[in-house]
mmCIF file of C-alpha atoms in Angstrom:
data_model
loop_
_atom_site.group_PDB
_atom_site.id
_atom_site.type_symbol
_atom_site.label_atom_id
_atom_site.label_comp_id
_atom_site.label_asym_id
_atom_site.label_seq_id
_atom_site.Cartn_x
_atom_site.Cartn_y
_atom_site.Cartn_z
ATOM 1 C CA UNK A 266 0.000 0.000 0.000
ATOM 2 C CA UNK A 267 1.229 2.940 -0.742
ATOM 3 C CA UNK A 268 0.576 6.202 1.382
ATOM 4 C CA UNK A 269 -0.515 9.555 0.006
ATOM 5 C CA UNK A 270 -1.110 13.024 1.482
ATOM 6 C CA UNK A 271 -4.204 14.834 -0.427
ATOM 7 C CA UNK A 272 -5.848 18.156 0.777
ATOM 8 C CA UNK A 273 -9.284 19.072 -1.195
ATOM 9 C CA UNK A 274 -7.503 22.624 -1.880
ATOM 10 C CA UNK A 275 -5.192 21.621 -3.951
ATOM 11 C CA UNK A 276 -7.411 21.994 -6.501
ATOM 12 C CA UNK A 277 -8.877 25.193 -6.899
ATOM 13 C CA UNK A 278 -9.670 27.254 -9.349
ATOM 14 C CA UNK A 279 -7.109 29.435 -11.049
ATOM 15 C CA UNK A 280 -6.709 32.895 -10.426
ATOM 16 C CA UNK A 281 -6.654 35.713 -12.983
ATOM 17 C CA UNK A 282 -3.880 36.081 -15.141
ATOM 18 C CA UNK A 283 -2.107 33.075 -14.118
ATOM 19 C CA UNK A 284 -0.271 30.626 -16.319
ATOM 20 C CA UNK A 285 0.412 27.428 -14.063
ATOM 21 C CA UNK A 286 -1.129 24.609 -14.742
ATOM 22 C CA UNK A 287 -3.798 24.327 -11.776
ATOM 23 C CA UNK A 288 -5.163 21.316 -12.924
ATOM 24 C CA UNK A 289 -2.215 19.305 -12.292
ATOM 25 C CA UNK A 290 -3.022 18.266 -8.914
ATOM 26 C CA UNK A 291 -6.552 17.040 -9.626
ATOM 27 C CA UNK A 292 -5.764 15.019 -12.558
ATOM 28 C CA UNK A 293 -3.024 13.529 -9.800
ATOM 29 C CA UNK A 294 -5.784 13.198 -7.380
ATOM 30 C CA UNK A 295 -8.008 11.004 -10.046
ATOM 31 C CA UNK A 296 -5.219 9.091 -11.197
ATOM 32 C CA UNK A 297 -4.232 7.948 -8.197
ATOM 33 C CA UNK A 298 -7.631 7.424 -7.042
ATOM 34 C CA UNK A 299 -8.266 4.838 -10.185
ATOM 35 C CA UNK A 300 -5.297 2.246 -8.356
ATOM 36 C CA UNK A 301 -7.901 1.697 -5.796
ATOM 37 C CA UNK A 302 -7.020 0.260 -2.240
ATOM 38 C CA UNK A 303 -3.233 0.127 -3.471
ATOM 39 C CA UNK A 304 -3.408 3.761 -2.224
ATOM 40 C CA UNK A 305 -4.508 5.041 1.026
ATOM 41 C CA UNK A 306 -5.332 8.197 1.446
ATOM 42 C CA UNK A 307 -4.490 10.669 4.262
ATOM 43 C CA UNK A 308 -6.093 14.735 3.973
ATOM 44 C CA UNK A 309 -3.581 16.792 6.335
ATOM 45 C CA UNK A 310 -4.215 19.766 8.329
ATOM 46 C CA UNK A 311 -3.484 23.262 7.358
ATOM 47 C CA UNK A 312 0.138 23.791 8.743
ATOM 48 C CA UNK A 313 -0.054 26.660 11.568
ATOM 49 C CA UNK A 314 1.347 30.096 10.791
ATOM 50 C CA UNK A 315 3.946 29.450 13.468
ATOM 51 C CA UNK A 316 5.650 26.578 11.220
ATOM 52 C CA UNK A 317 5.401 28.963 8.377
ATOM 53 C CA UNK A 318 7.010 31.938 10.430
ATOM 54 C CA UNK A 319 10.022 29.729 11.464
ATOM 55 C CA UNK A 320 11.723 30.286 8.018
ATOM 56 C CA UNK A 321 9.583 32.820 6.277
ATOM 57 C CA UNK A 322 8.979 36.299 7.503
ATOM 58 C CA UNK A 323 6.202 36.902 9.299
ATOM 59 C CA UNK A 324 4.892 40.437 7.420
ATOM 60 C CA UNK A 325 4.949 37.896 4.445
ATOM 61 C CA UNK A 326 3.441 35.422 5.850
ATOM 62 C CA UNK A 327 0.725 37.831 6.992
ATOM 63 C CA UNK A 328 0.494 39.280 3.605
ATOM 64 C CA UNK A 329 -0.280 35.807 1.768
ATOM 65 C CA UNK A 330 -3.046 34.820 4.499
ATOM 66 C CA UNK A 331 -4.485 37.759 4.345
ATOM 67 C CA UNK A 332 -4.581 37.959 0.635
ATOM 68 C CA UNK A 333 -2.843 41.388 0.519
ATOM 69 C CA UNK A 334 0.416 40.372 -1.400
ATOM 70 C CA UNK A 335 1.564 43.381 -3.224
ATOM 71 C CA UNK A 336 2.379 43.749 -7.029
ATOM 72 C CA UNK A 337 6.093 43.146 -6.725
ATOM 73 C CA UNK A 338 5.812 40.345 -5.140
ATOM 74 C CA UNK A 339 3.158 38.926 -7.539
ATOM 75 C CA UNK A 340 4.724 39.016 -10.020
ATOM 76 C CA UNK A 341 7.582 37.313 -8.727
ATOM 77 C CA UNK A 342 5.695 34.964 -7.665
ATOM 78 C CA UNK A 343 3.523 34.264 -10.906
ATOM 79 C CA UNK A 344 -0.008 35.060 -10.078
ATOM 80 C CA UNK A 345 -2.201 36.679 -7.530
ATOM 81 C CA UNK A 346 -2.425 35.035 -3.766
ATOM 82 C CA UNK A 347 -6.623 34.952 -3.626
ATOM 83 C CA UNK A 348 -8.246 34.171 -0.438
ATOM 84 C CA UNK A 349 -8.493 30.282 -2.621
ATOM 85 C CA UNK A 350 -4.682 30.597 -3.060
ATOM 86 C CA UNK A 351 -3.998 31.706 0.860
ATOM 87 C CA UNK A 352 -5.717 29.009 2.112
ATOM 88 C CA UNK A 353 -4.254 26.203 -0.574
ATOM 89 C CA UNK A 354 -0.572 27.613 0.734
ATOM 90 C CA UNK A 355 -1.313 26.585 4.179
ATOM 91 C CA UNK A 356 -2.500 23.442 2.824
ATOM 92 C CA UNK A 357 0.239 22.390 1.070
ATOM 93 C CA UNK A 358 3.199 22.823 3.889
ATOM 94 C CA UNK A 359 1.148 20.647 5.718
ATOM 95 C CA UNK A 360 0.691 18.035 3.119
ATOM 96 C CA UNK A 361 4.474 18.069 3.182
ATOM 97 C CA UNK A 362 4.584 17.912 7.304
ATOM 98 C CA UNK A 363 2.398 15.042 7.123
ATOM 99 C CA UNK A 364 4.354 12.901 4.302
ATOM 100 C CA UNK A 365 6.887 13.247 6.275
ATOM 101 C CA UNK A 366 5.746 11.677 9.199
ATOM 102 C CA UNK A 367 3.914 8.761 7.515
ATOM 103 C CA UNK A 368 7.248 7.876 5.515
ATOM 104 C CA UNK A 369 8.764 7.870 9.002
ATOM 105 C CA UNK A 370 6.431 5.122 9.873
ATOM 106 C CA UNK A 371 6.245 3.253 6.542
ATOM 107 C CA UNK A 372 9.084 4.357 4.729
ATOM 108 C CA UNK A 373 7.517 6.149 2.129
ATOM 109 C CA UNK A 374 4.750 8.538 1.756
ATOM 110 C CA UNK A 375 3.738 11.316 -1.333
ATOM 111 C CA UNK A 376 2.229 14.465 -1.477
ATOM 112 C CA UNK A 377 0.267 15.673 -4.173
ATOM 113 C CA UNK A 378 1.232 18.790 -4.082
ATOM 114 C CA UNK A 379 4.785 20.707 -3.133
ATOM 115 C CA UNK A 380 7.931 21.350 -3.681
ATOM 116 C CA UNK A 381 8.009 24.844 -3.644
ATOM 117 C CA UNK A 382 11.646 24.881 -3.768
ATOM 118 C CA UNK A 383 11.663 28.860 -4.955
ATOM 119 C CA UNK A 384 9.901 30.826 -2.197
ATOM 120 C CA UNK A 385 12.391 32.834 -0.325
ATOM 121 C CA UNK A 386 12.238 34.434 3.204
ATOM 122 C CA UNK A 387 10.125 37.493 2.263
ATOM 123 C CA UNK A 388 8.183 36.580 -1.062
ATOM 124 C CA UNK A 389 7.268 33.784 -3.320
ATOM 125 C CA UNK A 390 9.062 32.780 -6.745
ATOM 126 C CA UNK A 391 8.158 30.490 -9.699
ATOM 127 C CA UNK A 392 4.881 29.273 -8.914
ATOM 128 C CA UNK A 393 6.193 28.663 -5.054
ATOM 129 C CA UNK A 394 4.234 30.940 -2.109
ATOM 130 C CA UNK A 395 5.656 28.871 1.292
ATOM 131 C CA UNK A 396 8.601 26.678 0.872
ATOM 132 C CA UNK A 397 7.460 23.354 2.005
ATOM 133 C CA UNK A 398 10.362 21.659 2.047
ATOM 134 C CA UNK A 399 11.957 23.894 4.396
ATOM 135 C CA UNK A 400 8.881 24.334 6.809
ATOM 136 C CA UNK A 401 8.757 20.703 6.628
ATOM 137 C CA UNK A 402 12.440 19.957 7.313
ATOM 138 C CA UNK A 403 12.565 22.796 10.387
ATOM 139 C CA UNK A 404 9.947 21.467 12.138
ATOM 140 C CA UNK A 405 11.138 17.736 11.753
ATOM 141 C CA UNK A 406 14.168 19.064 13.489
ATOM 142 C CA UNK A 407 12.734 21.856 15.719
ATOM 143 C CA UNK A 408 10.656 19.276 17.027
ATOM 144 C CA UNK A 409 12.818 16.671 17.795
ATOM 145 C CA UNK A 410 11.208 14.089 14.983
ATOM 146 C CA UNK A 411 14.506 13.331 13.768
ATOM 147 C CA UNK A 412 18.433 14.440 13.849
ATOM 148 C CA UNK A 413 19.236 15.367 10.563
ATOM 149 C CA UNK A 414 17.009 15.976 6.585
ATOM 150 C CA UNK A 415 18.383 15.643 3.248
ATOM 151 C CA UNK A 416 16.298 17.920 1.009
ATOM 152 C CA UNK A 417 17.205 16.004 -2.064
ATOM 153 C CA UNK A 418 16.034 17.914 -5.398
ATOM 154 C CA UNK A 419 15.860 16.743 -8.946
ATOM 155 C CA UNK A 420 13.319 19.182 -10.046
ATOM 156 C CA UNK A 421 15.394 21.128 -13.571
ATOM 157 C CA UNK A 422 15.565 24.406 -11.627
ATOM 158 C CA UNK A 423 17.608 24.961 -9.196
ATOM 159 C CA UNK A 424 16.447 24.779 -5.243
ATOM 160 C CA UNK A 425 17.087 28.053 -4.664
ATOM 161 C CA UNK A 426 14.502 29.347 -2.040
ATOM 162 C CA UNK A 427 15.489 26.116 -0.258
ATOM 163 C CA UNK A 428 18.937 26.174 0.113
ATOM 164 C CA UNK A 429 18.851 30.106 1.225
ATOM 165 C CA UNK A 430 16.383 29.070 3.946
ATOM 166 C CA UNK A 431 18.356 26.464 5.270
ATOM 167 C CA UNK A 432 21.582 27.887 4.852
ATOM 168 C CA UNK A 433 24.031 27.183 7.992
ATOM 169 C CA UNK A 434 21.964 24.593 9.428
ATOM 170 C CA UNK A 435 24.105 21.343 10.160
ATOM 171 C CA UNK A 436 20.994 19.273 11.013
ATOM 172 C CA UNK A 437 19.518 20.460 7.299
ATOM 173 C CA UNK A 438 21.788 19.568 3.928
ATOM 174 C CA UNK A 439 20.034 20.346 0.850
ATOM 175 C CA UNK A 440 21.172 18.782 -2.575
ATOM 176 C CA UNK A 441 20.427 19.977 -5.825
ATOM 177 C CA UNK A 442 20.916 18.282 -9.162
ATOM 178 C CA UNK A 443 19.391 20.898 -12.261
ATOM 179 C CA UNK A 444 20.273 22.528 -15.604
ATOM 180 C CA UNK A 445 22.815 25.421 -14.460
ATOM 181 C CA UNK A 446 21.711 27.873 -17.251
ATOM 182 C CA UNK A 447 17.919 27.304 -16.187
ATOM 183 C CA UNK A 448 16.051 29.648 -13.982
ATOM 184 C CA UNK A 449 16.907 31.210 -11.235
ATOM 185 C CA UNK A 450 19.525 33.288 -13.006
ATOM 186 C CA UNK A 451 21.292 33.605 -9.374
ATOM 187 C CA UNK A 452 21.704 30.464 -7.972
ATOM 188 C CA UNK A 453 22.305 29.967 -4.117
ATOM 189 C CA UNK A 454 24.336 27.872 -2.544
ATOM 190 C CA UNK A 455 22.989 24.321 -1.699
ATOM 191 C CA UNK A 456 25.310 22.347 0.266
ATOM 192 C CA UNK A 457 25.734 20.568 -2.895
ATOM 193 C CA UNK A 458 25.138 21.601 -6.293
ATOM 194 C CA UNK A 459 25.300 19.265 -9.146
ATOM 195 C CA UNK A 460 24.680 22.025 -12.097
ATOM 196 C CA UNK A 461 23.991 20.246 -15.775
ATOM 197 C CA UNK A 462 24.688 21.547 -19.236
ATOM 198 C CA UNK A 463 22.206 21.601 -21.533
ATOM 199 C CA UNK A 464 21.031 18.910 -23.145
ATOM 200 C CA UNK A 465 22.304 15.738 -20.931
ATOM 201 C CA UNK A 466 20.319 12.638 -21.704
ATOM 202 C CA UNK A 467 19.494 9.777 -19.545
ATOM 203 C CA UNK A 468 23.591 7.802 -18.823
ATOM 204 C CA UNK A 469 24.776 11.928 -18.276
ATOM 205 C CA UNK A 470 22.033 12.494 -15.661
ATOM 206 C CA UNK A 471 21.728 8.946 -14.272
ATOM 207 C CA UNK A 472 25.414 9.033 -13.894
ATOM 208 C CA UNK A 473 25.882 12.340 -12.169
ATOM 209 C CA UNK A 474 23.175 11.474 -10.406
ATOM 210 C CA UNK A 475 24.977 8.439 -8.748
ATOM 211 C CA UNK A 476 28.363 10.203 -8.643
ATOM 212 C CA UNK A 477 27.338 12.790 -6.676
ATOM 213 C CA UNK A 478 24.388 11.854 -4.275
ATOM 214 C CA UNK A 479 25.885 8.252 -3.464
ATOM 215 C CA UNK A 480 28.426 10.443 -1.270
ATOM 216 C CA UNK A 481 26.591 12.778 -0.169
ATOM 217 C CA UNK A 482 23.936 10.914 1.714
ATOM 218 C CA UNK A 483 27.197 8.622 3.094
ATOM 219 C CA UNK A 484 28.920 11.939 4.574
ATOM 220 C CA UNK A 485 26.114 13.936 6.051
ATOM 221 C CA UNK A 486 24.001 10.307 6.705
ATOM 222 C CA UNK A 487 20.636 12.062 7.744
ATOM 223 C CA UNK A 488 17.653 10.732 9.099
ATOM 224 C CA UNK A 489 14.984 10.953 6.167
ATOM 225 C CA UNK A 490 15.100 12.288 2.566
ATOM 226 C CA UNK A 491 12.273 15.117 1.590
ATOM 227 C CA UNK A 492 12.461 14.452 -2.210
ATOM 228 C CA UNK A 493 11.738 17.431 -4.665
ATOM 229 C CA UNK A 494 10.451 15.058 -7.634
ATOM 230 C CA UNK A 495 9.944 17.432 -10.249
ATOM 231 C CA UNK A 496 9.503 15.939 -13.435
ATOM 232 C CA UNK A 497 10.723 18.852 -15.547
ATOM 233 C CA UNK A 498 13.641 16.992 -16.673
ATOM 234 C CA UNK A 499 11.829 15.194 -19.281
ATOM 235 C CA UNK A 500 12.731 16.235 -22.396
ATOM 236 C CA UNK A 501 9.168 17.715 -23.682
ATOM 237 C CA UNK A 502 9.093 19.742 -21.097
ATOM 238 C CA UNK A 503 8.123 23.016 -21.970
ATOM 239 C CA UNK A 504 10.757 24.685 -19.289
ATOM 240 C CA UNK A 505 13.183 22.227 -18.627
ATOM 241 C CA UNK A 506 17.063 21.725 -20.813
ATOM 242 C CA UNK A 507 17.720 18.696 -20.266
ATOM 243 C CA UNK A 508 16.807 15.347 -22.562
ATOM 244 C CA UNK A 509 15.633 13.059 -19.530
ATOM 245 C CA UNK A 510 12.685 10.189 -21.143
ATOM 246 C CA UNK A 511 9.839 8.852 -19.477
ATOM 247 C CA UNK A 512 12.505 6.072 -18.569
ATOM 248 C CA UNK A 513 14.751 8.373 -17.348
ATOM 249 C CA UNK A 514 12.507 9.204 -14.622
ATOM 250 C CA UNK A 515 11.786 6.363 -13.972
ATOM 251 C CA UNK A 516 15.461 5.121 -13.902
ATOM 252 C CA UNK A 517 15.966 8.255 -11.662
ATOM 253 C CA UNK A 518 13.242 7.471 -9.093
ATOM 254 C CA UNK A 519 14.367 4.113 -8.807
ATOM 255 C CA UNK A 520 17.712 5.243 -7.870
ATOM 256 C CA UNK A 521 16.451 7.281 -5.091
ATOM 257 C CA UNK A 522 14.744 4.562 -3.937
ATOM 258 C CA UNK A 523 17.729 1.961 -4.155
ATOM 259 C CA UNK A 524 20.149 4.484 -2.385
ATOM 260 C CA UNK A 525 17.477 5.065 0.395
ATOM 261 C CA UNK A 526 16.617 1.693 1.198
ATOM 262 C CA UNK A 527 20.206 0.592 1.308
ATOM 263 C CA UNK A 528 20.797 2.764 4.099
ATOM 264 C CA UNK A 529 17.552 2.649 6.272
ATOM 265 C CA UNK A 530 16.273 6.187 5.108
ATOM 266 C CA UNK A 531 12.198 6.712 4.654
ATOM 267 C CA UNK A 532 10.948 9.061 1.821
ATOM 268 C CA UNK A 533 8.984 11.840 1.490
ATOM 269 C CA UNK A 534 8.323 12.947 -1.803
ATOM 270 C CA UNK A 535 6.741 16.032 -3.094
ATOM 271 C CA UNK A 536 5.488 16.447 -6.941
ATOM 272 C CA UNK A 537 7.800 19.455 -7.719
ATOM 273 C CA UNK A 538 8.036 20.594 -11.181
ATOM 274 C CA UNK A 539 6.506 19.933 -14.863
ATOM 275 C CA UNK A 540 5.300 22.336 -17.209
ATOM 276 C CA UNK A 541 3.399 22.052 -20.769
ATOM 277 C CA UNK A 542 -0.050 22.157 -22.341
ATOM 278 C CA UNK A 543 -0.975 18.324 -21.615
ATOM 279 C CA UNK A 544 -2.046 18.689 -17.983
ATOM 280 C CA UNK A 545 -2.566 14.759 -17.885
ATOM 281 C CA UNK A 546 0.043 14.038 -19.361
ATOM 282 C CA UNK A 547 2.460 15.899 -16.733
ATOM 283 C CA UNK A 548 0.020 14.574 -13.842
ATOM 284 C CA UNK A 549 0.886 11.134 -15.276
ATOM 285 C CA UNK A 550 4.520 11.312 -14.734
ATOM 286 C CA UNK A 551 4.477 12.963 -11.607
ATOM 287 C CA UNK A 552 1.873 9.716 -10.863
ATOM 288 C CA UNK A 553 4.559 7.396 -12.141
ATOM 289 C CA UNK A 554 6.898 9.076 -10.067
ATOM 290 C CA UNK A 555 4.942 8.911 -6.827
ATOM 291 C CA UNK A 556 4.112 4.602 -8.162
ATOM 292 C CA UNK A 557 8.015 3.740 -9.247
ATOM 293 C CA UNK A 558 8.843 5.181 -5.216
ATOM 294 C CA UNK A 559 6.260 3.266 -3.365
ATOM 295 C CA UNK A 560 6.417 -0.240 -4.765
ATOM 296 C CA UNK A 561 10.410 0.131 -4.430
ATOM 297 C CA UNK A 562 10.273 1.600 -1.021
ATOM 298 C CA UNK A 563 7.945 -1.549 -0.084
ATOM 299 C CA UNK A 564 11.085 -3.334 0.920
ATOM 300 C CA UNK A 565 12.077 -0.561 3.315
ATOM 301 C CA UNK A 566 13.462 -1.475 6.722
ATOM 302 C CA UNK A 567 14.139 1.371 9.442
ATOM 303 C CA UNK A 568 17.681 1.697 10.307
ATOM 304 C CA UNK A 569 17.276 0.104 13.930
ATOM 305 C CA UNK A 570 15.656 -2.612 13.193
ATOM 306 C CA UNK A 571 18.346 -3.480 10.238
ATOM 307 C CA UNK A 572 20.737 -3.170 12.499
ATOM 308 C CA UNK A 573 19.224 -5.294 15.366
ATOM 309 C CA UNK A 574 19.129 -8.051 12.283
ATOM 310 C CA UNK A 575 22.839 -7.976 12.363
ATOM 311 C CA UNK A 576 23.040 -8.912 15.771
#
């Protein structure tokens, strides 16, 4: 069985003027919902402003839930924060929150929404209004849930808002692995940055992939990945570079998978990027993502109770 976070505001309608794809998450929803009892289903609470405030500012913060974002920040953020929007961005942190904590349980869990890997301190970027990996991975560790996260991000852009939020944080190492001439145009500093010309095809990405990650996880050996799944790698992809297939991905998630389960780790993932005019045909990668994770991550064993095995 495979676990998945759903909150009914993901979908909502679109605001004016906006050009993401808002019926992404939906056509994830019914997707999803068509594998039956292989799935089951958990609807999180709205994360509390508190969570939000612990890495964003809290004059933003107030701004988005009180629908009064200004016109700078809009735009930066790529269309206007309605009361529908407001409410959806205190959804989604906590769909994030709560994937977390069932993947602690059962090794892996999904959200159908997140990975809002570009909102910053004091405003939202590219399509991101609260950074939900970051809320998620401070109050993992603020909490006491766990030591140490790996924010591990294979969305095509690079996890800027993330790595700025987390920056100096020994219990929180963020890795990034993304076409370097993609957006942002100012890159921050993750704690590691894999950046990728333009162009690289399945063995360039799969093996960078390996090369770098396979070390990191070994040095900073944290307690549970948050994984930014974008799919925007794929090579249709109307804002990607790169020339990643459908069995790229799929080659990619697998990966994940195999390095986390050889070293005890549970998974969170989040959908992340993937950008064109099929919406179901994006929803159906980020669904093959979320599938390829959970039937690997069945075999998942927590880290204590492998090494009890060993005697």
């Amino acid at each position: 069985m495979i676990h998945v976070v759903h909150h009914p505001a993901y979908v909502t309608e679109a605001p004016a003027r906006s050009t993401y794809r808002w019926g992404k998450n939906g056509a994830i929803r019914d997707l999803l919902r068509a594998k039956g009892d292989a799935v089951a289903w958990t609807e999180p609470e709205l994360i509390l402003p508190v969570w939000l405030e612990a890495v964003h500012d809290p004059d933003y913060v107030a701004e988005v839930l009180e629908a009064r974002v200004p016109p700078d920040k809009t735009r930066r953020i790529g269309f206007p924060i309605t009361q529908q929007v407001a409410h959806r961005a205190r959804a989604v942190p906590g769909g994030t929150w709560t994937a977390a904590l069932l993947a602690l349980q059962h090794g892996f869990a999904a959200n159908t929404a997140g990975g809002s890997h570009h909102a910053l301190a004091n405003t939202g970027a590219g399509y991101c209004v609260f950074n939900d990996l970051a809320v998620a991975a401070v109050r993992l560790v603020e909490q006491g849930v766990v030591g140490r996260v790996a924010i591990v991000d294979c969305d095509v852009h690079q996890g800027d808002g993330t790595a700025a939020l987390t920056a100096g944080r020994p219990d929180i190492v963020t890795y990034s692995i993304h076409a370097e001439k993609n957006f942002p145009a100012r890159k921050a500093r993750s704690t590691l940055d894999v950046g990728l010309p333009d162009g690289v095809d399945d063995d360039g990405y799969l093996t960078q992939l390996q090369a770098t990650l396979v070390p990191f996880l070994d040095e900073h050996r944290p307690d549970i990945i948050l994984y930014q799944a974008g799919v925007d790698p794929f090579v249709e992809d109307r804002l990607g570079r790169l020339a990643v297939t459908h069995e790229g991905l799929i080659a990619r998630d697998t990966l994940i998978a195999d390095l986390a389960l050889a070293r005890g780790l549970p998974v969170a993932s989040t959908v992340g990027g993937g950008y064109g005019d099929d919406v179901m045909a994006i929803a159906e990668r980020h669904v093959a993502a979320i599938l390829t994770l959970g039937h690997r991550m069945r075999a998942w064993e927590p880290e204590r109770d492998r090494n009890v095995a060993r005697g």
